[in-house]
mmCIF file of N, CA and C in Angstrom:
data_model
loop_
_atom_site.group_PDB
_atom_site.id
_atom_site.type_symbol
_atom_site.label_atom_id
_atom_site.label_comp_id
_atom_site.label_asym_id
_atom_site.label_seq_id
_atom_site.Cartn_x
_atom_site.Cartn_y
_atom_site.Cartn_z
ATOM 1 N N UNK A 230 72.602 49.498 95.830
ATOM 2 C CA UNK A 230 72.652 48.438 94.841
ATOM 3 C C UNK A 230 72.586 49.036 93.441
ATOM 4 N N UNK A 231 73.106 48.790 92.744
ATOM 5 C CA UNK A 231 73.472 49.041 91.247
ATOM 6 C C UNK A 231 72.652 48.380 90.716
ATOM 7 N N UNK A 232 72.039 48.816 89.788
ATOM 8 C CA UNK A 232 70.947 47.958 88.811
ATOM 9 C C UNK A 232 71.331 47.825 87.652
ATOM 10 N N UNK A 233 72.078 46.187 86.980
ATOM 11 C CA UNK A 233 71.988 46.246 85.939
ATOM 12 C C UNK A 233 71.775 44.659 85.377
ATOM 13 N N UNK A 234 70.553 44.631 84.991
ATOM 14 C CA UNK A 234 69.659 43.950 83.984
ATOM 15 C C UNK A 234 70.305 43.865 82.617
ATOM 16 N N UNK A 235 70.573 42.357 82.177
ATOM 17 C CA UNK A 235 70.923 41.463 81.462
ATOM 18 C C UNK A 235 69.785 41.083 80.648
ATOM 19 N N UNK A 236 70.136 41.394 79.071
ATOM 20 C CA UNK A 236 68.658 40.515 78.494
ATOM 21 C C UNK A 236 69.686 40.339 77.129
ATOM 22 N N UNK A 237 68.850 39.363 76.359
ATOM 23 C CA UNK A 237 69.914 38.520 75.239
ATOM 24 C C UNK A 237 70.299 37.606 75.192
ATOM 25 N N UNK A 238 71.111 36.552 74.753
ATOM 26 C CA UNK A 238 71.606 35.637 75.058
ATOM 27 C C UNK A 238 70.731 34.506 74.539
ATOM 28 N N UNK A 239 71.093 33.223 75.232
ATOM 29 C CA UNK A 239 70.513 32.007 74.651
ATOM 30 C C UNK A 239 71.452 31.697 73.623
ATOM 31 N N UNK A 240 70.917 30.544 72.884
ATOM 32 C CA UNK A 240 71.406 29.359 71.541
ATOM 33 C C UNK A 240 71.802 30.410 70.470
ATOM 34 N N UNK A 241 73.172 29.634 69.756
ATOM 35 C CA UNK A 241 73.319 29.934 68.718
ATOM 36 C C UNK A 241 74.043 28.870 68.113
ATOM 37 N N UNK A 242 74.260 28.824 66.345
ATOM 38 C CA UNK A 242 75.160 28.270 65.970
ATOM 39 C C UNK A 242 75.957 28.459 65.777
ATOM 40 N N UNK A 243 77.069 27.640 65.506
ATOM 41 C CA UNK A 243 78.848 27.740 65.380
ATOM 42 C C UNK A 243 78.683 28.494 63.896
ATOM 43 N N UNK A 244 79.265 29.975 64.133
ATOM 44 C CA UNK A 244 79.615 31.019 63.098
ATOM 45 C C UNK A 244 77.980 31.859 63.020
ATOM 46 N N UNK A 245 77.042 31.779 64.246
ATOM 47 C CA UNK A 245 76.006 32.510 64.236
ATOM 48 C C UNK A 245 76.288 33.749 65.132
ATOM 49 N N UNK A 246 75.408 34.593 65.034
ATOM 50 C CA UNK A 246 75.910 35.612 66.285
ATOM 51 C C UNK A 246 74.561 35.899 67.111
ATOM 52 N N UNK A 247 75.037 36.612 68.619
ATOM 53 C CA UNK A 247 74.066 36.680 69.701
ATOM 54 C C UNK A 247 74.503 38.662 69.937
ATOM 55 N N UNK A 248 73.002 38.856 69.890
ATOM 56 C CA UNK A 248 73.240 40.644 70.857
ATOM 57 C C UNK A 248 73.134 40.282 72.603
ATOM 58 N N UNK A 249 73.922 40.985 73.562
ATOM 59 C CA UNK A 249 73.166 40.886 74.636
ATOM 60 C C UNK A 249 73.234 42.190 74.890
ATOM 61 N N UNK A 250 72.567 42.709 76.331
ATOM 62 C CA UNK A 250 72.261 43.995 76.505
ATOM 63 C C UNK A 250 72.261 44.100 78.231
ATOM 64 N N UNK A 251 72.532 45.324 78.128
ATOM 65 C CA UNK A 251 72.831 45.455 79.909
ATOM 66 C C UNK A 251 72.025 47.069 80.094
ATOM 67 N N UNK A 252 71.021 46.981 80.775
ATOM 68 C CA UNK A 252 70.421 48.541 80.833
ATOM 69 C C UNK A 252 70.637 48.804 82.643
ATOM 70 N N UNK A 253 70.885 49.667 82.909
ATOM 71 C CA UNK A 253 71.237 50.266 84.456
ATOM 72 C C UNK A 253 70.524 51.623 84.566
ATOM 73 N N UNK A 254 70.832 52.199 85.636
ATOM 74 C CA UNK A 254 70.424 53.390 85.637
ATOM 75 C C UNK A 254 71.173 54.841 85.187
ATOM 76 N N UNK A 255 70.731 55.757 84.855
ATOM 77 C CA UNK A 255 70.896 56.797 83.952
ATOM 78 C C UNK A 255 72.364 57.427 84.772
ATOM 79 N N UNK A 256 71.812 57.366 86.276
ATOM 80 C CA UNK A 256 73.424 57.736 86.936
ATOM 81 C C UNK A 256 74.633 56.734 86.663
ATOM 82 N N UNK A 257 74.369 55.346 86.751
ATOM 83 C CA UNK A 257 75.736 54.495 86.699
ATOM 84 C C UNK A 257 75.566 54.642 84.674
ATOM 85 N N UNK A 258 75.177 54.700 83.739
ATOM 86 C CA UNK A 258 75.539 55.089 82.615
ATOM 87 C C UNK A 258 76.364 55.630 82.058
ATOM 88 N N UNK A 259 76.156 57.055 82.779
ATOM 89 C CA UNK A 259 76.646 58.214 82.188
ATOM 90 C C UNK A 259 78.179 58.652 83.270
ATOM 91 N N UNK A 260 78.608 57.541 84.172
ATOM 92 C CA UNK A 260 79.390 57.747 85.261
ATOM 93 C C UNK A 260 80.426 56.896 85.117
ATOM 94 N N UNK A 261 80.333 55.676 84.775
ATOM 95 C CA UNK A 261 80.588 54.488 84.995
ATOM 96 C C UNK A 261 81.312 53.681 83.691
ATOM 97 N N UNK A 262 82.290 53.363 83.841
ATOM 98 C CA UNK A 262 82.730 51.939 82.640
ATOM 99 C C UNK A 262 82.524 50.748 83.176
ATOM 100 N N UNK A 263 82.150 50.461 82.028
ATOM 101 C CA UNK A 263 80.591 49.266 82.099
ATOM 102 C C UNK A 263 81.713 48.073 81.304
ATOM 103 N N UNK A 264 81.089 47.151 80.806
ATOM 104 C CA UNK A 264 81.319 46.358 80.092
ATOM 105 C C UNK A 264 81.019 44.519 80.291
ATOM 106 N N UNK A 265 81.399 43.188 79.751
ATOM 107 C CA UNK A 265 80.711 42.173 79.879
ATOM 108 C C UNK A 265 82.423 41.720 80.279
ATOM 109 N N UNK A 266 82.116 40.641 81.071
ATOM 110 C CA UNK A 266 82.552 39.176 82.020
ATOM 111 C C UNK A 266 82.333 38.248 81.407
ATOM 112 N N UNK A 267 82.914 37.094 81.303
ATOM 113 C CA UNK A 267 82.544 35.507 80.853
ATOM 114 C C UNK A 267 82.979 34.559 81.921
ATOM 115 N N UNK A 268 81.992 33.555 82.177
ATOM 116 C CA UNK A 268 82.652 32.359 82.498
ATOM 117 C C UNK A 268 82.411 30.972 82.300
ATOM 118 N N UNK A 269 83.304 30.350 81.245
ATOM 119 C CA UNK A 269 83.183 29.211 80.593
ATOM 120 C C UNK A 269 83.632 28.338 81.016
ATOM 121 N N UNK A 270 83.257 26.995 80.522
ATOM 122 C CA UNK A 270 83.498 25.877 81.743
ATOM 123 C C UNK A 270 84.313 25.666 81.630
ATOM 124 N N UNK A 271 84.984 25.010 82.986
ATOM 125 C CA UNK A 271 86.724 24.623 82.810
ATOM 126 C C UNK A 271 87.728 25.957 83.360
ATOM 127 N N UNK A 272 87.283 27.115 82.712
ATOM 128 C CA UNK A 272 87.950 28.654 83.312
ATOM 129 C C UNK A 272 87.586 29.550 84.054
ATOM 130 N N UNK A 273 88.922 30.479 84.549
ATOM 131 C CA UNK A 273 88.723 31.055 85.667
ATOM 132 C C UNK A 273 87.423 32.325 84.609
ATOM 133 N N UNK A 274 86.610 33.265 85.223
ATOM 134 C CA UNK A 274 85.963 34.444 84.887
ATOM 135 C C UNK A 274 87.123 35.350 83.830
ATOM 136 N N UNK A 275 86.669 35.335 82.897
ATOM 137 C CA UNK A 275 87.324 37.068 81.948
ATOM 138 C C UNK A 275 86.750 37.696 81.315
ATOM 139 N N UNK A 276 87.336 38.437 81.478
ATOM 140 C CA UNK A 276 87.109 39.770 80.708
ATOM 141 C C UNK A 276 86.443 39.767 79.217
ATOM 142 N N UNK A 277 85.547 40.003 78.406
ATOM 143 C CA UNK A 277 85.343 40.101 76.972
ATOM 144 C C UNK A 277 85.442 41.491 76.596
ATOM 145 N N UNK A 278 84.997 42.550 76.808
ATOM 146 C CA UNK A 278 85.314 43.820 76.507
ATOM 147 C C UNK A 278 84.567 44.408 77.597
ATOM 148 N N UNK A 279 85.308 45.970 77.695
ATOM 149 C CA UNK A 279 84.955 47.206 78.626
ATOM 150 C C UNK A 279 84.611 48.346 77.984
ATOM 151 N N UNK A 280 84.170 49.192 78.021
ATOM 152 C CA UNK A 280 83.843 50.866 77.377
ATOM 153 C C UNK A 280 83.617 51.796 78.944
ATOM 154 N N UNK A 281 84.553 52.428 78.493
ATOM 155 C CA UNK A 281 84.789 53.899 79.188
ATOM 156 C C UNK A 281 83.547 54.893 78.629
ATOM 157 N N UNK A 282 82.983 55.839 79.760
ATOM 158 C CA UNK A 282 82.206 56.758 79.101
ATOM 159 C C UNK A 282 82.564 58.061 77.716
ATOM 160 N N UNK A 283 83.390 57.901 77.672
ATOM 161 C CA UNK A 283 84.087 58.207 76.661
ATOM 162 C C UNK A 283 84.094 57.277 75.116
ATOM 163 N N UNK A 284 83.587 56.501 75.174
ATOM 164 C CA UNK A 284 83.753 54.937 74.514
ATOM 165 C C UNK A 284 85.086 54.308 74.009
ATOM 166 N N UNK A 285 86.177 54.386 75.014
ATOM 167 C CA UNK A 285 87.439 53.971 74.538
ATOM 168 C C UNK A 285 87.027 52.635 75.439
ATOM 169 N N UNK A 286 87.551 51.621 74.520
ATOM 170 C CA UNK A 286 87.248 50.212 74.503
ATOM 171 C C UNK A 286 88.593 49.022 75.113
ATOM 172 N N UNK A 287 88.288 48.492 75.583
ATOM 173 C CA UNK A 287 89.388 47.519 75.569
ATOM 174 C C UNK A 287 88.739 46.061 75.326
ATOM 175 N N UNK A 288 89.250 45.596 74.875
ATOM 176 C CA UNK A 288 88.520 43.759 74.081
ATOM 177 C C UNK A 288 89.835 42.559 74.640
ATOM 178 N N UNK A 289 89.349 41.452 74.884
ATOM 179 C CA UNK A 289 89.460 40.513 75.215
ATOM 180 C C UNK A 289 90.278 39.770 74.077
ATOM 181 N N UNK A 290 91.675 39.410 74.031
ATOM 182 C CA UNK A 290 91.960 38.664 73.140
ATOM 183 C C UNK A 290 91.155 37.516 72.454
ATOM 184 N N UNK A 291 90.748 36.688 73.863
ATOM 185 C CA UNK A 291 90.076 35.411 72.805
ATOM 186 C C UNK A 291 88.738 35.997 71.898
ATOM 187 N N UNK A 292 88.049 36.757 72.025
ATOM 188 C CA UNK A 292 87.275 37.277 71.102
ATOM 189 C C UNK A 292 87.672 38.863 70.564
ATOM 190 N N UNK A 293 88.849 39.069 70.306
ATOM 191 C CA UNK A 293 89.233 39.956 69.446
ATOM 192 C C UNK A 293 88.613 39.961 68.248
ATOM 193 N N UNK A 294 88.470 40.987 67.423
ATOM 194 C CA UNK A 294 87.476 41.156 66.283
ATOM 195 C C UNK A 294 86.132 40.289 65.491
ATOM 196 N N UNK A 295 85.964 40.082 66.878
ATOM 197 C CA UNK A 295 84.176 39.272 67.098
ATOM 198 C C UNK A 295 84.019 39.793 67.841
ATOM 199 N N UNK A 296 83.406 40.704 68.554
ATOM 200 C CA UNK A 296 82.362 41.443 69.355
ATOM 201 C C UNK A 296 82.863 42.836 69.487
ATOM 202 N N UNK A 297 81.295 43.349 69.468
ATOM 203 C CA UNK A 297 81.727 45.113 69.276
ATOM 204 C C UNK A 297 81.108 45.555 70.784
ATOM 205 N N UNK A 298 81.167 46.444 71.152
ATOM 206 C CA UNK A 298 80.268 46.983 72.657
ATOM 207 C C UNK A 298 79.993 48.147 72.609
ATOM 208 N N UNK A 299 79.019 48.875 72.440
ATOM 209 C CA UNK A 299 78.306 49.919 72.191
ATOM 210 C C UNK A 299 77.880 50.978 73.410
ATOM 211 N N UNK A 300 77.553 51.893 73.186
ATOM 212 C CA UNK A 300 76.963 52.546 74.494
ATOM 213 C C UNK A 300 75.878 53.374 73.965
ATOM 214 N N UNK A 301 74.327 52.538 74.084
ATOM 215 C CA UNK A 301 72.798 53.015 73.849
ATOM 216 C C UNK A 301 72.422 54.634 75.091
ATOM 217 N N UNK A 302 73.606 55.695 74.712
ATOM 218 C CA UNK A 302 73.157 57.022 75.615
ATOM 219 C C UNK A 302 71.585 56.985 75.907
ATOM 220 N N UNK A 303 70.256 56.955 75.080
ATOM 221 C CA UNK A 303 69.043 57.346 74.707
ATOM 222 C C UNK A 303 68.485 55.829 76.449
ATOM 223 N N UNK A 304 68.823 54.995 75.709
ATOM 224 C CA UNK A 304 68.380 53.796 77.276
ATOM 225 C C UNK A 304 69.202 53.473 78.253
ATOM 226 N N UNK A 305 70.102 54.072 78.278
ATOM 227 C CA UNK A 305 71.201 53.709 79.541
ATOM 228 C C UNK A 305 71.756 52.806 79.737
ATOM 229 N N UNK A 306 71.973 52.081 78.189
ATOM 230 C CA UNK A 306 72.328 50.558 77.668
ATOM 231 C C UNK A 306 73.559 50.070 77.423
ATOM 232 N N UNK A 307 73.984 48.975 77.477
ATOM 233 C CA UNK A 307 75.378 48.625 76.965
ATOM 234 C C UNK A 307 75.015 47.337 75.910
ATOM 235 N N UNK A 308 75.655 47.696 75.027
ATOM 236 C CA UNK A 308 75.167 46.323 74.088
ATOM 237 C C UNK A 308 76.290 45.481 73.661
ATOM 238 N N UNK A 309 76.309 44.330 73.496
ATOM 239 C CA UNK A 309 77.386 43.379 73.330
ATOM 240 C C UNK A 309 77.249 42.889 72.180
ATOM 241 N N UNK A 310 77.604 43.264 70.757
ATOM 242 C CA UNK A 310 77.365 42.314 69.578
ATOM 243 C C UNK A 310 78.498 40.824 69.301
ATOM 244 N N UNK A 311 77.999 39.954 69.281
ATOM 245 C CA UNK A 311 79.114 38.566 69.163
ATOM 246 C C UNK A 311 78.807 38.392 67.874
ATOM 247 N N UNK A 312 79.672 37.984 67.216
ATOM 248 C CA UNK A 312 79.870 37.164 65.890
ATOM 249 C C UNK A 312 80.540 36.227 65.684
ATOM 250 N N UNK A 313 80.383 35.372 64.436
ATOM 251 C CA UNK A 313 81.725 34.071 64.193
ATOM 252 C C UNK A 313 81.116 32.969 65.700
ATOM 253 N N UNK A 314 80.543 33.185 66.078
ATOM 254 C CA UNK A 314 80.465 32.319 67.833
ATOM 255 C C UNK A 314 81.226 30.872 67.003
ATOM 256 N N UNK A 315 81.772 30.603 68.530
ATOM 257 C CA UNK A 315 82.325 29.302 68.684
ATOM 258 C C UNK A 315 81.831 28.587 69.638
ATOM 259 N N UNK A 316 82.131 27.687 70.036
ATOM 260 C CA UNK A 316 81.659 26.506 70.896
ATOM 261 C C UNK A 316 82.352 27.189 72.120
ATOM 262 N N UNK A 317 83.856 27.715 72.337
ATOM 263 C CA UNK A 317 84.118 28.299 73.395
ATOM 264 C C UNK A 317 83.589 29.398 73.653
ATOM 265 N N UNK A 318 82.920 29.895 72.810
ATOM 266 C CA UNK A 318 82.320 31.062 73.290
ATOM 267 C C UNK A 318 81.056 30.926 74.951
ATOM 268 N N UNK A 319 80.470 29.786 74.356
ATOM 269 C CA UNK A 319 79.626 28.972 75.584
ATOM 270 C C UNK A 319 79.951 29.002 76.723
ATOM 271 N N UNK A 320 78.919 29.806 77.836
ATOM 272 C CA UNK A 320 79.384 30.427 79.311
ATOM 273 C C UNK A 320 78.148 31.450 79.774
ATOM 274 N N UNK A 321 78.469 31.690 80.713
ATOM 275 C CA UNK A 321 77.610 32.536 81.274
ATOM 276 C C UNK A 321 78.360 33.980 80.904
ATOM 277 N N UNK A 322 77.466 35.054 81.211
ATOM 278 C CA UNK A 322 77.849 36.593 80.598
ATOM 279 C C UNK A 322 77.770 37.001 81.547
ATOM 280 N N UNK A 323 78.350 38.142 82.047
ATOM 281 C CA UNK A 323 77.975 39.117 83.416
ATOM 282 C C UNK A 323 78.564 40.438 83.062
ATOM 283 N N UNK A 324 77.189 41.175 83.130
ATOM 284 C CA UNK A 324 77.285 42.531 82.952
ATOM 285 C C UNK A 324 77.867 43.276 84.314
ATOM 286 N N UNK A 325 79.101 43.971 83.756
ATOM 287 C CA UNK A 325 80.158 44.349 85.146
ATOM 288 C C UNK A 325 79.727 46.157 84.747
ATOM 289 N N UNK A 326 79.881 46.758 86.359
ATOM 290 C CA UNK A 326 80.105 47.795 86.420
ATOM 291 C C UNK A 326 81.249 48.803 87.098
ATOM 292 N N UNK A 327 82.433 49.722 86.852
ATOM 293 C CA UNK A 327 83.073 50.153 87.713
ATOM 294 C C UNK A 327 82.378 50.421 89.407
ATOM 295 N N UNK A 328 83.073 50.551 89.759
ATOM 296 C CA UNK A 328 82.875 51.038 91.292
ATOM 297 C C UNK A 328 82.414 52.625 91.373
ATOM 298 N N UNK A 329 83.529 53.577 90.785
ATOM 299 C CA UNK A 329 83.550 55.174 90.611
ATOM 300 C C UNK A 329 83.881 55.376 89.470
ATOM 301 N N UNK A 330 84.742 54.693 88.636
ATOM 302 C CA UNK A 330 85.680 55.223 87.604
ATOM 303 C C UNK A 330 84.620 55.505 86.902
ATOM 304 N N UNK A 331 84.668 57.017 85.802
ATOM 305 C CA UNK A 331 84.418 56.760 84.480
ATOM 306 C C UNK A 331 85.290 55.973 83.377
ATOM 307 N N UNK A 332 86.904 55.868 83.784
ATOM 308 C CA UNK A 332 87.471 55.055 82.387
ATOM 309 C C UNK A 332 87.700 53.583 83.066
ATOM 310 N N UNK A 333 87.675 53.053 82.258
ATOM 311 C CA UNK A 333 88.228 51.547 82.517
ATOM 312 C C UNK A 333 89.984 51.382 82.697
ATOM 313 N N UNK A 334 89.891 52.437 83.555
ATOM 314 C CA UNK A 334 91.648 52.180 84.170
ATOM 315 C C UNK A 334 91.410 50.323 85.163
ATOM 316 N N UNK A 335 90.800 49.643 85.315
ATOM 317 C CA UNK A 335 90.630 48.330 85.832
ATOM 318 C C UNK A 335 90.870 47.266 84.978
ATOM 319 N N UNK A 336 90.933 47.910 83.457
ATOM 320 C CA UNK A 336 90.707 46.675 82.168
ATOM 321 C C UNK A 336 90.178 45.947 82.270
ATOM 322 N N UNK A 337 90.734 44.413 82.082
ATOM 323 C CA UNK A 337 90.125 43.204 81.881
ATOM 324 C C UNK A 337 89.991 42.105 83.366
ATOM 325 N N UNK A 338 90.227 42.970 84.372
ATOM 326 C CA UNK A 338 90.705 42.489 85.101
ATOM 327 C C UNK A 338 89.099 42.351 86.434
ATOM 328 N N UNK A 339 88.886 40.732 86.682
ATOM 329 C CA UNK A 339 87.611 40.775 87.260
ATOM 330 C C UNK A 339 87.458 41.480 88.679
ATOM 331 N N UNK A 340 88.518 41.260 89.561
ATOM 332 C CA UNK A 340 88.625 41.456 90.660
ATOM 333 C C UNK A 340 88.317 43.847 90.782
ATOM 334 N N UNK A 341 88.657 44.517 89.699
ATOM 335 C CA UNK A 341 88.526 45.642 89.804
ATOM 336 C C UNK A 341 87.197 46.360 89.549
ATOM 337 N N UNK A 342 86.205 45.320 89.278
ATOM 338 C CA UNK A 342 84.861 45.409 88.949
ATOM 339 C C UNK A 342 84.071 45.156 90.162
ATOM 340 N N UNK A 343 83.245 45.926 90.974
ATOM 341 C CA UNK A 343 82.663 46.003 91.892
ATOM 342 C C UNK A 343 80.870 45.407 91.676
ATOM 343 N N UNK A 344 80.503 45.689 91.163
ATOM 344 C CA UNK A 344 79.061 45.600 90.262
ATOM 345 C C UNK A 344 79.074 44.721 89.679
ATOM 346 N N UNK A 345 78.101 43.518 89.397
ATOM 347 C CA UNK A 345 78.398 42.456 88.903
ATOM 348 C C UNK A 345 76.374 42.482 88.743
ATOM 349 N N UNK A 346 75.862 42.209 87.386
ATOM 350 C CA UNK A 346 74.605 41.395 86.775
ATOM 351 C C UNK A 346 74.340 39.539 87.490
ATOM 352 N N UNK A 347 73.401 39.465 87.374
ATOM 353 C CA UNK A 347 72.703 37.833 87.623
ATOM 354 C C UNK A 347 73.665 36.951 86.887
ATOM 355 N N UNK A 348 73.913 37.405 85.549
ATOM 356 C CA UNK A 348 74.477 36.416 84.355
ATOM 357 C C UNK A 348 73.373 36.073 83.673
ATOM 358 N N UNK A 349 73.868 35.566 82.181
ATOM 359 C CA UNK A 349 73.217 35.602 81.391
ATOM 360 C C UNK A 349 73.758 34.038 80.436
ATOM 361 N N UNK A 350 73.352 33.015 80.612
ATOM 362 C CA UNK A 350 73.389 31.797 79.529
ATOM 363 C C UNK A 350 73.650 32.452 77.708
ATOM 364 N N UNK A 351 74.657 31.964 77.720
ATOM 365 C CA UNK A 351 75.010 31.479 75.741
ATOM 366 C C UNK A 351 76.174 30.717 75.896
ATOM 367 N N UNK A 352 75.217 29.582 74.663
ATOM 368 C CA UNK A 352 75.171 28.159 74.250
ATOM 369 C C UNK A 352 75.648 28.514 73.026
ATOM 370 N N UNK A 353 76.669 27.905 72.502
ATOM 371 C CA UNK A 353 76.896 27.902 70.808
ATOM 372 C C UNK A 353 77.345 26.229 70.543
ATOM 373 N N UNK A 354 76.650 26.176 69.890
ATOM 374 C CA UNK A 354 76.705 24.503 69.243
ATOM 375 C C UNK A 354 76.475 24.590 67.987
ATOM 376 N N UNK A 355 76.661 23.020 67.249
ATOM 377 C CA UNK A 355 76.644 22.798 66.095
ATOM 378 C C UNK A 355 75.142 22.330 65.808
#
């Protein structure tokens, strides 16, 4: 079992921003392209961004240049910064992990993600 713990999230307002955070273990860290899942009501699960251990990134059109994704080497962390939030932003989060890969040759794509977090609630309202 892969361990990766979700913390962050909750309420925000329309044009506020939310950090979330995904910490795992030091082997799937330093091995693994990591990155966050969404699923908002009404739609199928996607993609928001991925990072390769390398930190080459791939991002999610609907939140293109609103959220950055980081890689905390020192805690074995992945961090998700959101900005601008919208009302669609509202959904559950799921911190995804590759299977083997270090790069995110899988992209945005849910079904190539083996490792999957609890999920994580954010609400953006007015």
């Amino acid at each position: 079992q892969v361990p990766l713990v979700e913390s962050g999230g909750g309420s925000a307002q329309i044009g506020g921003s939310l950090k979330l955070s995904c910490t795992t273990s030091r082997d799937v860290f330093r091995t693994r392209c990591m990155g966050w899942f969404r699923q908002t009501p009404g739609k199928e699960r996607e993609g928001v961004v991925v990072i390769s251990v390398d930190d080459t990134r791939t991002t999610g059109l609907a939140v293109a240049r609103r959220v950055t994704i980081t890689r905390d080497t020192a805690n074995n962390t992945v961090h998700l910064q959101m900005n601008n939030l919208k009302p669609e932003d509202t959904g559950m989060y799921f911190c995804v992990a590759d299977g083997s890969r270090r790069y995110c040759t899988g992209g945005l794509g849910a079904k190539n993600y083996e490792h999957w977090g609890q999920g994580i609630q954010v609400t953006v309202s007015s």
